[in-house]
Amino acid sequence: MVHAQFDNTARQALAVKAVDAKIRKDLSWQRIADAAGLSVAFVTAAVLGQHPLPTASAEAVAELLDLDADDTRTLQTIPTRGSIPGGIPTDPTIYRFYEMLQVYGTTLKALVHEQLGDGIISAINFKLDVKKVADPEGGERAVITLDGKYLPTKPF
């Protein structure tokens, strides 16, 4: 049976426990995702409390991280999503995404609506990819791809 949470406290506690195990065992998110058989972005989000994992994936992650049966069950519940508490984020990396949306949010909205019409981009039917590429001017660049299904607004 599918179960949903109404409070994210249990998932937050599990995320702390899972990240501690990840660090203790010196595992990468990619290694955990490989065990789960799903994408690194999805599994990372799931372990951090933003998605439920399918049973086999939850069992594999729990085994890899030495989590118990209750944790395995919790990994499978539909969470109360949202990982950034109210207000402006203070973590520098998360803040930069906030800044990007502050600067480019209206531009993204204008371009999406001009090219696709009135609607939204799904965060449920969604893919995320992060790549490191060489910067021709020296150093490295981050290429982040947000790939969401477009859902048009339907009059009723």
Coordinates of N, CA and C in Angstrom, one line a residue, residues 7 18-19 24 29 34 46 52 60 76 81 86 89 126 130 141:
D7 N 4.0 15.2 7.7 CA 5.0 16.0 8.4 C 6.4 15.5 8.0
A18 N 21.1 9.0 7.1 CA 21.6 8.5 5.8 C 22.9 9.2 5.4
V19 N 22.9 10.5 5.5 CA 24.1 11.3 5.1 C 25.3 11.0 6.1
R24 N 30.4 8.2 6.8 CA 31.2 7.2 7.5 C 31.7 6.1 6.5
W29 N 27.3 9.9 -3.9 CA 25.9 9.8 -4.3 C 25.7 8.9 -5.5
D34 N 23.7 4.0 -8.0 CA 24.0 2.7 -8.7 C 23.3 1.6 -8.0
A46 N 15.7 11.7 -3.1 CA 15.0 10.8 -2.3 C 15.6 10.6 -0.9
P52 N 9.8 9.5 -2.8 CA 9.8 8.1 -2.3 C 10.6 7.2 -3.2
A60 N 17.8 -1.6 -1.4 CA 19.2 -1.6 -1.7 C 19.9 -0.4 -1.1
Q76 N 10.2 4.7 1.4 CA 9.2 4.4 0.4 C 7.9 5.3 0.6
R81 N 7.0 17.5 0.6 CA 8.2 18.0 -0.1 C 8.5 19.5 0.3
G86 N 11.3 28.7 5.1 CA 10.9 30.1 4.6 C 12.1 31.1 4.7
P89 N 17.4 31.7 1.4 CA 18.4 30.7 1.8 C 19.7 31.3 2.3
F126 N 10.1 14.9 -14.5 CA 11.3 15.8 -14.5 C 12.6 15.1 -14.5
V130 N 23.6 17.3 -13.7 CA 24.7 18.2 -13.4 C 26.0 17.7 -13.9
R141 N 33.3 24.8 -15.4 CA 31.9 25.4 -15.4 C 31.0 24.3 -15.0

